[in-house]
Amino acid sequence: MNDLVRLGRDEAETFAAGLLAAHGVPEDDARIAARCLVRADLRGVDTHGIVRMPIYLERLEKGLVTPAPRLSANRVAPAAAHLDGQNGLGFVVATRAVEEAIAIARDNGVGFVGVSNSTHFGMAACYLLQALEAGYGALVFTNASRAMPPWGGRTELLGTSPFGAAFPNPGGTPFLLDMAPSVAARGKIRKAQREGKPIPEGYALDEHGRPTTDPEAALRGVVLPIGGPKGAAISMLMDIVGGVLTGAAFAGNVGNQYQDFDRPQNVGHAAIVFRPDLFMPAQVVAERMKELVATVKAAPKAEGFDEILMPGEPEARNEARRLEEGIPYRLDDLAPLVEIARARGVAVPAAATR
Amino acid sequence: MNDLVRLGRDEAETFAAGLLAAHGVPEDDARIAARCLVRADLRGVDTHGIVRMPIYLERLEKGLVTPAPRLSANRVAPAAAHLDGQNGLGFVVATRAVEEAIAIARDNGVGFVGVSNSTHFGMAACYLLQALEAGYGALVFTNASRAMPPWGGRTELLGTSPFGAAFPNPGGTPFLLDMAPSVAARGKIRKAQREGKPIPEGYALDEHGRPTTDPEAALRGVVLPIGGPKGAAISMLMDIVGGVLTGAAFAGNVGNQYQDFDRPQNVGHAAIVFRPDLFMPAQVVAERMKELVATVKAAPKAEGFDEILMPGEPEARNEARRLEEGIPYRLDDLAPLVEIARARGVAVPAAATR
């Protein structure tokens, strides 16, 4: 049952959207969420792809995620808007927020949108790509459930919330940073757990505050920040901008979607979107960005490196390849989705039942 | 001559401002720059304090820093402005930029200011504190001369430019992050060299791009970013937002103030300032921030920690203590300033010639 099968993008998206629609999500919203999920799979960020869907579907079914929120951004200042996510799918809520931030930036140069009452939004790169594809630069913030201690602490309090930043490079590889402030995301540890593999040292402490390479022990303990106090501070920044500022939960009170079934998560996000041609003509900025990328790529290589890649470029290459070859999934990982699909009368891709 | 002397804040500021004024800097601007320099000393960020002044004065004298730029921000969009720094002192230029960003944020919710043709601006926290003291949240970007390779490179290309972020906490300790994306400053490696000690693995590469624990080899090579590709990407983000976007130099072309005497530095900065009460009433946000800080401080402590400090709190404590006790300086470090002061007829604090 560990066989790999390949699904095409459209096939995977239709499957994912069908599952969401079968749980009451309107077709357009289901398609938005499915695109984010499948895009994570395309980019090799498998931890944020469709195999994570059972928890979203379960929370939809339990009423902890609102299937059909009526999202309406509230312009609170000329260049800032607030969006109450109404506990909708984070994919849909965050996509709506970035859409609003782009619209504000178009008119004002920069747009700041804060979001409360959202839920897990998956891969932050999804929203950075949304801004890039509209031709904008962006910073994306989110907070998350407890996963990492503050610097000097030993228990989970802050999230391993990704900090995201992007800047377009028309015709070339854009800058796309989507980084957890932890040495490794919990998703990677969960993947190691599923696959029965150890994790590298330095990723996590166990529940007693001791280093561990056992993913089970690590999931009971805490993941460690990059750069010591620096990574911990980035995580706190996510909780402040994503949570304290926006009106979402914060300080360890964001619900864990795998554990807290008594309430919605109340995740918070924020997006700052800006025009790349604010200070110089678009063509000039594009040439400058092209020059930066060329200079970086031409730099002398360190031992073990054949080439230098831009942040986000490994994922962009995965995406190009998987669009051609199809997305590899383990049948084991698809099985829970197939089961749900059958129970709900959702069409299952033929390859997924091979 | 390694004796420590103590100067009061006002004494140090007046001395620093006098030196700048003697090099043609108008009194108000000299006072702004002196405050930033002395504030670094107050906060224990001695590497960015007044002992660094000889290079600023030398560049002023050589015409590579403009003593009296006529700074005028250009509103390029309703919520964004550009500032041509005219090669003025980075302290003065960045202070003016943040002032403008605050004014824009007051009216628009958020303000984005990009700066070209600036010079080294010292401690990023100076500008974060400026926003905090006006009651605003802020993100501050700057690029810098070559100091660190891109991920996969072995030679200096990007800067160890600080990423700065701040959020107010009225009546308590604000959030203030001012972090270099490198694991360790070269100063730490120099110290290990002086003491004949190895450096930890992960600090640096040698000149051939191989990991090294030998400080001699490391000083011929490059310092490494925190979190591998993550820190390198943060450094690139600084070069994009600070440089590519603003019209300043970028891609390794920012002048090194210690080495490049054929041209101004053309450093770039950017500031994003936002109202903390965008989405909730100010009083509510203040209470939420107080709750976050209290929760963080109450977290169970890791081994070796008696208490948990907010990002920026160690420096705030230094500042409070040094305001009381005076700022300690080594006479050796002050000597070059005393010499310049005497040559220019600038009054020297009595303690500095003890």
XYZ file of C-alpha atoms in Angstrom:
708
model
C 0.000 0.000 0.000
C 3.007 2.350 -0.118
C 2.805 2.564 -3.872
C 3.013 5.977 -5.412
C 0.386 7.090 -7.877
C 0.349 10.288 -9.874
C -2.532 12.683 -10.224
C -2.663 15.569 -12.646
C -3.229 19.018 -11.206
C -6.760 19.346 -12.537
C -7.623 15.863 -11.372
C -6.327 16.556 -7.857
C -8.044 19.942 -7.706
C -11.369 18.543 -8.846
C -11.127 15.763 -6.280
C -10.261 18.186 -3.459
C -12.944 20.689 -4.510
C -15.502 17.888 -4.707
C -14.730 16.803 -1.164
C -15.090 20.360 0.107
C -18.313 20.927 -1.838
C -19.699 17.731 -0.351
C -19.167 19.378 3.038
C -21.170 22.453 2.153
C -18.445 24.686 0.760
C -19.756 26.742 -2.205
C -18.199 25.723 -5.510
C -16.080 28.851 -6.007
C -14.690 28.720 -2.491
C -14.068 24.987 -2.779
C -12.076 25.659 -5.935
C -9.982 28.369 -4.198
C -9.140 26.075 -1.304
C -8.459 23.126 -3.612
C -6.041 25.250 -5.637
C -4.063 26.207 -2.531
C -3.909 22.616 -1.346
C -2.899 21.178 -4.702
C -0.416 23.980 -5.262
C 1.347 22.914 -2.068
C 1.537 19.390 -3.479
C 2.786 20.688 -6.818
C 5.522 22.649 -5.051
C 6.624 19.677 -2.962
C 5.228 21.157 0.252
C 3.377 17.893 0.746
C 2.719 18.596 4.423
C 0.282 21.332 3.402
C -1.400 19.485 0.566
C -4.530 17.429 0.092
C -3.490 14.633 2.447
C -4.192 17.093 5.235
C -7.821 17.402 4.141
C -9.450 14.971 6.577
C -8.995 17.423 9.444
C -10.476 20.305 7.450
C -13.423 18.130 6.458
C -13.911 16.920 10.000
C -13.963 20.474 11.315
C -16.401 21.504 8.584
C -18.636 18.627 9.557
C -18.476 19.548 13.243
C -19.398 23.156 12.513
C -16.007 24.408 13.695
C -15.268 25.705 10.208
C -18.026 27.688 8.536
C -18.552 26.268 5.036
C -20.046 29.400 3.473
C -18.924 32.574 5.227
C -20.106 35.816 3.685
C -16.818 37.659 3.654
C -16.828 41.428 3.440
C -13.734 43.512 4.084
C -14.253 46.621 6.165
C -12.107 49.602 5.139
C -10.952 50.990 8.497
C -8.552 53.584 7.060
C -7.769 54.720 3.515
C -5.034 52.064 3.160
C -6.172 49.426 5.648
C -9.049 46.980 5.885
C -10.252 44.410 8.351
C -11.757 41.078 7.416
C -13.766 38.966 9.826
C -13.123 35.435 8.586
C -16.288 34.102 10.249
C -14.396 30.855 10.917
C -14.326 30.096 7.210
C -11.621 28.015 5.581
C -8.337 29.874 6.018
C -7.585 29.347 2.314
C -10.686 31.242 1.290
C -10.387 33.914 3.967
C -6.712 34.652 3.302
C -7.233 34.693 -0.458
C -10.007 37.243 0.034
C -7.756 39.292 2.338
C -4.891 39.425 -0.155
C -7.329 40.317 -2.929
C -8.439 43.263 -0.808
C -4.843 44.239 0.026
C -4.012 44.243 -3.689
C -7.000 46.458 -4.440
C -5.945 48.896 -1.712
C -2.305 48.874 -2.871
C -3.391 49.578 -6.444
C -4.918 52.872 -5.332
C -2.747 53.770 -2.350
C 0.649 52.245 -3.085
C 0.418 49.939 -0.096
C -2.460 48.027 1.478
C -2.647 46.515 4.947
C -5.345 43.946 5.697
C -5.846 42.293 9.073
C -7.929 39.148 9.517
C -9.548 37.670 12.611
C -11.667 34.544 13.084
C -9.863 32.556 10.438
C -8.597 28.995 10.410
C -5.434 27.217 9.264
C -4.525 28.697 5.878
C -2.105 26.019 4.682
C 0.949 27.079 2.724
C 1.698 30.813 3.085
C 3.287 30.781 -0.371
C -0.226 30.420 -1.817
C -1.009 34.038 -0.863
C 2.438 35.312 -1.794
C 1.978 33.776 -5.238
C -1.414 35.458 -5.451
C 0.264 38.854 -4.943
C 3.149 38.003 -7.274
C 0.813 36.879 -10.030
C -1.023 40.189 -9.739
C 2.356 41.945 -10.034
C 2.724 43.059 -6.408
C 5.207 42.648 -3.571
C 3.856 41.293 -0.288
C 4.519 40.444 3.319
C 2.228 37.813 4.854
C 1.806 37.128 8.559
C -0.184 34.493 10.395
C -0.273 33.200 13.905
C -0.934 29.610 14.867
C -1.589 27.247 17.713
C 1.050 26.578 20.388
C 4.132 24.854 19.030
C 7.270 26.636 20.202
C 8.431 28.230 23.448
C 9.377 31.887 23.748
C 13.148 32.267 24.114
C 14.007 31.033 27.591
C 10.849 28.956 27.914
C 10.431 25.188 27.718
C 6.777 24.725 26.816
C 4.756 25.510 23.735
C 3.297 28.974 23.643
C 3.982 30.636 20.286
C 3.267 29.195 16.863
C 5.662 27.989 14.213
C 3.850 30.515 12.082
C 5.385 31.176 8.693
C 6.715 34.612 7.830
C 6.209 35.212 4.151
C 7.642 37.783 1.777
C 7.609 38.069 -1.984
C 8.802 40.388 -4.738
C 8.109 39.921 -8.439
C 10.730 39.292 -11.108
C 8.868 39.543 -14.413
C 10.104 36.844 -16.773
C 12.361 35.275 -14.154
C 12.342 33.623 -10.759
C 10.613 35.842 -8.196
C 11.763 36.212 -4.619
C 9.482 34.081 -2.469
C 10.278 33.484 1.181
C 7.929 31.262 3.178
C 9.736 30.353 6.343
C 8.714 28.888 9.640
C 10.731 30.504 12.450
C 11.462 27.019 13.717
C 14.376 24.930 12.549
C 11.748 22.584 11.090
C 7.958 22.819 10.714
C 5.839 20.452 12.796
C 4.467 19.150 9.528
C 7.922 17.808 8.694
C 8.066 16.078 12.054
C 4.602 14.614 11.483
C 5.748 13.372 8.091
C 8.782 11.709 9.684
C 6.432 10.150 12.233
C 4.149 8.823 9.482
C 7.123 7.447 7.618
C 8.730 6.012 10.747
C 11.921 8.016 10.297
C 14.033 9.839 12.896
C 14.372 13.636 12.787
C 17.767 15.392 12.741
C 19.202 16.606 16.018
C 18.535 20.268 16.733
C 14.958 20.167 15.459
C 13.170 19.725 18.744
C 13.178 19.096 22.478
C 11.108 16.377 24.119
C 8.521 17.141 26.799
C 11.254 17.230 29.443
C 13.298 19.808 27.525
C 15.882 17.341 26.231
C 17.093 17.108 22.614
C 15.467 14.261 20.701
C 15.542 12.604 17.271
C 12.309 10.674 17.894
C 9.420 12.356 16.059
C 6.902 10.959 18.568
C 8.812 12.511 21.456
C 9.308 15.726 19.502
C 5.571 16.036 18.885
C 5.056 15.802 22.650
C 7.770 18.413 23.184
C 8.716 21.637 21.451
C 10.354 22.570 18.163
C 13.300 24.961 18.345
C 13.595 28.390 16.698
C 16.253 29.303 14.147
C 18.957 31.596 15.471
C 17.854 31.198 19.103
C 16.160 34.417 20.280
C 15.901 35.706 16.692
C 13.581 32.948 15.456
C 11.596 33.115 18.685
C 11.144 36.859 18.152
C 9.956 36.324 14.582
C 7.361 33.926 15.953
C 6.267 36.563 18.471
C 6.036 39.121 15.653
C 3.633 36.747 13.864
C 1.511 36.499 17.018
C 1.470 40.276 17.461
C 0.720 41.312 13.868
C -1.444 38.255 13.165
C -3.162 38.130 16.541
C -2.846 41.029 18.991
C -3.372 43.591 16.231
C -6.114 41.906 14.203
C -8.484 40.839 16.952
C -7.809 37.111 16.522
C -6.741 34.806 19.343
C -3.122 35.183 20.524
C -0.704 34.275 23.314
C -1.238 30.555 22.914
C -5.013 30.762 22.540
C -5.296 29.938 18.842
C -7.100 26.623 18.697
C -5.159 23.536 17.615
C -7.142 22.075 14.750
C -6.095 18.550 15.691
C -6.911 18.855 19.377
C -9.436 21.557 20.146
C -12.914 20.513 19.097
C -14.822 22.729 21.501
C -14.349 25.951 19.546
C -13.208 27.456 16.245
C -9.477 28.160 15.967
C -9.681 31.969 15.655
C -6.434 32.187 13.708
C -5.337 35.677 12.636
C -3.561 36.752 9.465
C -2.261 40.001 8.061
C -1.060 40.983 4.624
C 0.916 44.032 3.548
C 0.857 44.352 -0.230
C 2.745 47.036 -2.141
C 3.352 48.168 -5.691
C 6.868 47.289 -6.888
C 6.912 50.429 -9.046
C 6.341 52.834 -6.170
C 9.685 54.551 -6.469
C 10.967 53.751 -9.959
C 9.278 52.869 -13.263
C 8.143 49.242 -13.446
C 10.561 48.457 -16.259
C 13.535 49.782 -14.293
C 12.596 47.824 -11.172
C 12.191 44.692 -13.282
C 15.681 45.199 -14.742
C 17.147 45.769 -11.281
C 15.513 42.620 -9.956
C 16.811 40.677 -12.929
C 20.293 42.019 -12.198
C 20.104 41.006 -8.540
C 19.054 37.479 -9.430
C 21.765 37.179 -12.091
C 24.415 38.458 -9.664
C 23.337 36.064 -6.947
C 23.345 33.114 -9.333
C 26.786 34.016 -10.680
C 28.348 34.101 -7.194
C 31.172 31.604 -6.511
C 29.710 28.416 -5.041
C 30.283 26.921 -1.610
C 31.365 23.318 -1.217
C 28.510 21.002 -2.169
C 26.632 23.498 -4.330
C 26.427 23.359 -8.132
C 24.197 26.363 -8.390
C 22.529 29.016 -6.286
C 18.751 29.076 -6.155
C 16.457 31.953 -5.255
C 14.222 31.560 -2.203
C 11.179 29.729 -3.573
C 12.988 28.437 -6.645
C 13.259 24.794 -5.537
C 9.496 24.803 -5.078
C 8.935 26.536 -8.422
C 10.990 23.796 -10.093
C 8.966 21.115 -8.363
C 5.839 22.809 -9.623
C 7.033 22.923 -13.228
C 8.066 19.277 -13.107
C 4.945 18.021 -11.376
C 2.721 19.927 -13.777
C 4.337 17.781 -16.484
C 4.668 14.488 -14.674
C 1.734 14.618 -12.320
C 1.829 14.860 -8.530
C 3.054 11.770 -6.679
C 0.854 10.617 -3.793
C 1.172 7.586 -1.569
C -1.942 5.418 -1.834
C -1.881 5.163 1.972
C -2.156 8.911 2.249
C -5.008 9.109 -0.240
C -6.981 6.252 1.331
C -8.727 8.384 4.007
C -9.825 10.829 1.307
C -11.078 8.032 -0.911
C -13.084 6.671 1.982
C -14.677 10.049 2.704
C -15.355 10.571 -1.016
C -17.147 7.230 -1.302
C -19.281 7.943 1.724
C -20.280 11.302 0.221
C -20.679 10.235 -3.383
C -17.732 12.305 -4.599
C -16.007 11.064 -7.768
C -12.592 9.542 -6.995
C -9.682 9.800 -9.494
C -9.111 6.362 -11.013
C -5.412 6.328 -10.051
C -6.271 6.875 -6.381
C -7.950 3.476 -6.155
C -5.421 1.522 -8.157
C 44.758 53.173 28.777
C 42.067 50.503 29.003
C 40.438 52.390 31.840
C 36.699 52.842 31.675
C 35.197 56.264 32.121
C 31.539 57.138 32.304
C 29.775 59.864 30.408
C 26.234 61.009 31.034
C 23.821 60.853 28.134
C 23.649 64.612 27.668
C 27.401 64.911 27.900
C 27.953 62.216 25.291
C 25.288 63.654 22.994
C 26.684 67.152 23.212
C 30.172 65.856 22.460
C 28.978 63.819 19.462
C 26.806 66.655 18.151
C 29.697 69.081 18.529
C 31.956 66.848 16.468
C 29.341 66.583 13.724
C 28.630 70.316 13.768
C 32.354 70.944 13.424
C 32.152 68.969 10.178
C 29.394 71.125 8.751
C 26.327 69.264 9.977
C 23.549 71.714 10.940
C 22.854 71.783 14.669
C 19.442 70.052 14.535
C 20.723 67.276 12.312
C 23.842 66.863 14.426
C 21.614 66.459 17.462
C 19.485 63.788 15.705
C 22.549 61.777 14.711
C 24.147 62.199 18.137
C 20.996 60.897 19.797
C 21.003 57.738 17.655
C 24.687 57.117 18.335
C 24.438 57.681 22.072
C 21.240 55.666 22.273
C 23.159 52.697 20.868
C 25.722 53.178 23.635
C 22.983 53.485 26.240
C 21.439 50.229 25.044
C 24.732 48.350 25.099
C 24.945 48.191 21.295
C 28.440 49.666 21.599
C 29.419 48.653 18.065
C 26.983 51.269 16.744
C 27.800 54.053 19.173
C 30.014 57.102 19.220
C 33.288 55.161 18.966
C 32.332 54.548 15.354
C 32.267 58.290 14.662
C 35.732 58.722 13.117
C 34.592 57.020 9.914
C 31.470 59.202 9.668
C 33.563 62.315 10.243
C 36.167 61.208 7.728
C 33.511 60.631 5.079
C 31.928 64.006 5.857
C 35.328 65.637 5.449
C 35.938 63.849 2.144
C 32.567 64.967 0.783
C 31.288 61.374 0.636
C 28.609 62.244 3.168
C 26.659 65.442 2.554
C 26.647 67.475 5.778
C 23.499 69.474 5.073
C 21.125 67.659 2.715
C 17.818 69.402 2.067
C 15.548 66.439 2.597
C 12.093 66.519 1.115
C 9.891 63.441 0.917
C 8.022 62.972 -2.329
C 4.533 61.470 -1.942
C 4.413 58.969 -4.806
C 1.062 57.439 -3.829
C -1.519 58.281 -1.170
C 0.199 55.994 1.363
C 3.782 55.931 0.069
C 6.610 58.418 -0.195
C 10.140 58.423 -1.524
C 13.038 60.206 0.094
C 16.276 60.958 -1.723
C 18.820 60.957 1.069
C 21.273 63.067 -0.948
C 24.094 61.097 0.686
C 23.296 62.676 4.039
C 24.010 60.973 7.341
C 21.900 57.809 7.481
C 20.773 58.760 10.988
C 19.233 61.990 9.757
C 17.844 60.531 6.543
C 16.220 57.507 8.215
C 14.796 59.640 11.022
C 13.217 61.897 8.405
C 11.872 58.850 6.554
C 10.224 57.368 9.631
C 8.780 60.784 10.516
C 7.181 60.830 7.076
C 5.962 57.222 7.395
C 4.339 58.115 10.719
C 2.603 61.118 9.166
C 1.302 58.960 6.322
C 0.174 56.209 8.700
C -1.675 58.742 10.859
C -3.901 59.605 7.907
C -3.941 56.345 5.963
C -3.508 53.625 8.565
C -0.192 52.528 7.086
C 2.686 54.437 5.521
C 5.461 53.079 3.310
C 8.575 55.190 2.763
C 11.495 54.154 0.566
C 14.892 55.844 0.759
C 17.749 55.944 -1.732
C 21.144 57.668 -1.570
C 21.538 57.217 2.139
C 24.510 56.119 4.231
C 25.048 53.793 7.183
C 22.208 54.446 9.628
C 23.693 52.801 12.705
C 21.379 50.905 15.037
C 18.037 50.035 13.412
C 16.394 50.140 16.837
C 16.798 53.942 16.767
C 14.072 54.195 14.112
C 11.909 51.512 15.664
C 12.016 53.451 18.937
C 11.053 56.581 17.031
C 7.891 54.840 15.797
C 7.180 53.275 19.195
C 7.540 56.595 20.974
C 5.019 58.088 18.565
C 2.681 55.190 19.376
C 3.050 53.252 16.102
C 4.080 49.788 14.992
C 6.855 49.564 12.404
C 8.933 47.387 10.131
C 12.336 48.782 9.135
C 14.502 47.527 6.277
C 17.976 48.522 5.178
C 20.539 47.053 2.885
C 24.280 47.216 3.449
C 27.672 46.552 1.937
C 28.834 43.018 1.143
C 29.257 40.813 4.193
C 27.521 37.450 3.665
C 27.076 35.025 0.770
C 23.712 34.077 -0.696
C 22.755 30.523 0.294
C 25.067 28.208 -1.623
C 27.685 30.895 -2.223
C 31.081 31.290 -0.594
C 31.894 34.969 -1.078
C 30.426 38.135 0.357
C 27.562 39.559 -1.649
C 24.596 40.422 0.566
C 24.682 42.536 3.706
C 24.287 41.487 7.305
C 21.527 44.054 7.211
C 19.270 44.174 10.253
C 15.575 43.390 9.947
C 13.665 45.487 12.441
C 10.131 45.256 13.768
C 8.380 46.936 16.658
C 4.979 47.088 18.325
C 4.059 49.325 21.247
C 3.076 48.170 24.710
C 1.906 51.292 26.532
C 3.150 51.229 30.106
C 5.173 48.043 29.585
C 8.002 46.568 27.567
C 7.361 46.988 23.845
C 8.232 44.376 21.248
C 11.440 45.472 19.545
C 13.279 43.136 17.193
C 16.531 44.347 15.615
C 18.275 41.292 14.221
C 21.144 40.696 11.846
C 20.439 37.654 9.641
C 23.910 36.262 10.388
C 24.670 33.726 13.111
C 27.458 35.824 14.577
C 29.030 39.201 13.922
C 32.596 39.175 12.605
C 33.510 40.904 15.857
C 32.771 37.671 17.733
C 35.049 35.733 15.396
C 37.789 38.336 15.871
C 37.426 37.920 19.609
C 37.851 34.131 19.326
C 40.946 34.741 17.205
C 42.418 37.078 19.825
C 41.703 34.510 22.525
C 43.002 31.590 20.449
C 39.684 29.752 20.689
C 37.808 27.820 18.003
C 34.437 29.126 16.829
C 31.339 26.909 16.922
C 30.431 25.022 13.777
C 27.881 26.850 11.657
C 29.356 30.328 12.218
C 31.434 30.637 9.075
C 32.933 29.204 5.895
C 36.626 29.446 4.993
C 37.790 31.132 1.794
C 37.189 27.908 -0.150
C 33.565 27.708 0.947
C 34.117 24.934 3.467
C 32.699 24.956 7.010
C 35.370 25.883 9.544
C 35.865 26.273 13.293
C 39.188 28.092 12.862
C 38.688 31.825 13.461
C 41.673 32.706 11.225
C 40.178 30.760 8.332
C 36.736 32.186 9.071
C 38.028 35.757 8.863
C 39.371 34.987 5.391
C 35.992 33.481 4.524
C 32.399 34.486 5.227
C 29.927 34.488 8.117
C 26.861 32.279 7.752
C 23.177 33.173 8.050
C 20.848 31.908 10.780
C 18.705 28.975 9.744
C 20.706 28.366 6.560
C 18.662 29.481 3.562
C 16.169 31.305 5.809
C 18.630 33.890 7.138
C 20.158 34.284 3.688
C 16.685 34.973 2.313
C 16.028 37.596 5.007
C 19.246 39.296 3.934
C 18.082 39.199 0.309
C 14.709 40.643 1.362
C 16.611 43.577 2.903
C 18.474 44.086 -0.367
C 15.256 43.938 -2.403
C 13.046 46.181 -0.261
C 15.924 48.440 0.788
C 17.704 48.501 -2.554
C 16.015 47.139 -5.681
C 12.713 48.805 -4.794
C 13.946 52.164 -3.496
C 16.446 53.074 -6.204
C 19.486 52.682 -3.935
C 22.484 50.479 -4.762
C 21.929 46.719 -4.436
C 23.409 43.309 -5.341
C 26.704 43.981 -3.589
C 27.082 47.534 -4.866
C 26.386 49.415 -1.647
C 29.651 51.109 -0.775
C 31.626 49.865 2.201
C 32.163 52.936 4.347
C 35.520 51.634 5.537
C 36.887 50.709 2.120
C 35.223 52.629 -0.683
C 36.394 56.229 -0.778
C 35.698 56.856 -4.449
C 31.940 57.284 -4.077
C 29.057 57.686 -1.621
C 27.621 54.465 -0.218
C 24.111 54.750 -1.712
C 22.536 52.693 1.040
C 18.768 52.169 0.813
C 16.207 51.959 3.593
C 12.481 51.389 3.812
C 10.004 51.823 6.628
C 6.468 50.515 6.943
C 4.684 52.221 9.826
C 1.158 51.352 10.930
C -1.375 52.372 13.539
C -1.727 49.748 16.272
C -5.406 50.645 16.657
C -6.331 49.888 13.048
C -8.626 47.004 13.871
C -9.521 47.395 17.549
C -9.715 50.362 19.922
C -6.307 51.482 21.213
C -7.165 50.562 24.785
C -8.149 47.019 23.798
C -4.979 46.498 21.769
C -2.924 47.806 24.687
C -4.618 45.313 27.019
C -4.041 42.478 24.552
C -0.369 43.367 24.226
C -0.041 43.513 28.000
C -1.629 40.064 28.188
C 0.762 38.637 25.605
C 3.787 39.968 27.459
C 2.487 38.712 30.808
C 1.776 35.270 29.340
C 5.209 35.034 27.773
C 6.914 36.075 30.996
C 4.894 33.576 33.039
C 5.879 30.639 30.800
C 7.803 27.770 32.458
C 11.517 28.458 32.138
C 14.098 26.419 30.283
C 17.197 25.288 32.113
C 19.512 28.228 32.671
C 16.813 30.901 32.518
C 15.505 32.795 35.552
C 13.155 34.915 33.542
C 11.943 35.459 30.003
C 12.688 38.789 28.385
C 10.904 40.449 25.487
C 12.895 41.099 22.312
C 14.588 44.436 23.005
C 14.187 44.189 26.766
C 17.857 43.459 27.571
C 18.738 46.651 25.704
C 15.955 48.617 27.420
C 17.367 47.518 30.778
C 20.846 48.605 29.765
C 19.403 51.945 28.783
C 17.638 52.445 32.110
C 20.784 51.500 34.027
C 23.166 53.576 31.952
C 20.910 56.605 32.167
C 21.449 56.343 35.924
C 25.083 55.287 36.058
C 26.431 56.913 32.931
C 27.705 55.161 29.821
C 30.999 53.285 30.171
C 33.596 54.029 27.480
C 37.166 52.810 27.159
C 39.541 55.761 27.089
C 41.329 54.061 24.192
C 38.118 54.109 22.192
C 37.433 57.756 22.957
C 40.985 58.909 22.168
C 40.481 59.277 18.389
C 37.383 61.413 19.032
C 39.232 63.546 21.567
C 41.986 64.123 19.043
C 39.542 65.209 16.344
C 37.694 67.416 18.818
C 40.911 69.202 19.820
C 41.879 69.783 16.215
C 38.445 71.307 15.570
C 38.027 73.237 18.774
C 35.141 71.083 20.018
C 34.660 70.943 23.789
C 35.719 67.563 25.199
C 33.959 66.040 28.232
C 36.315 66.199 31.210
C 36.075 62.469 31.910
C 37.205 61.633 28.380
C 40.661 63.086 29.044
C 41.137 61.703 32.521
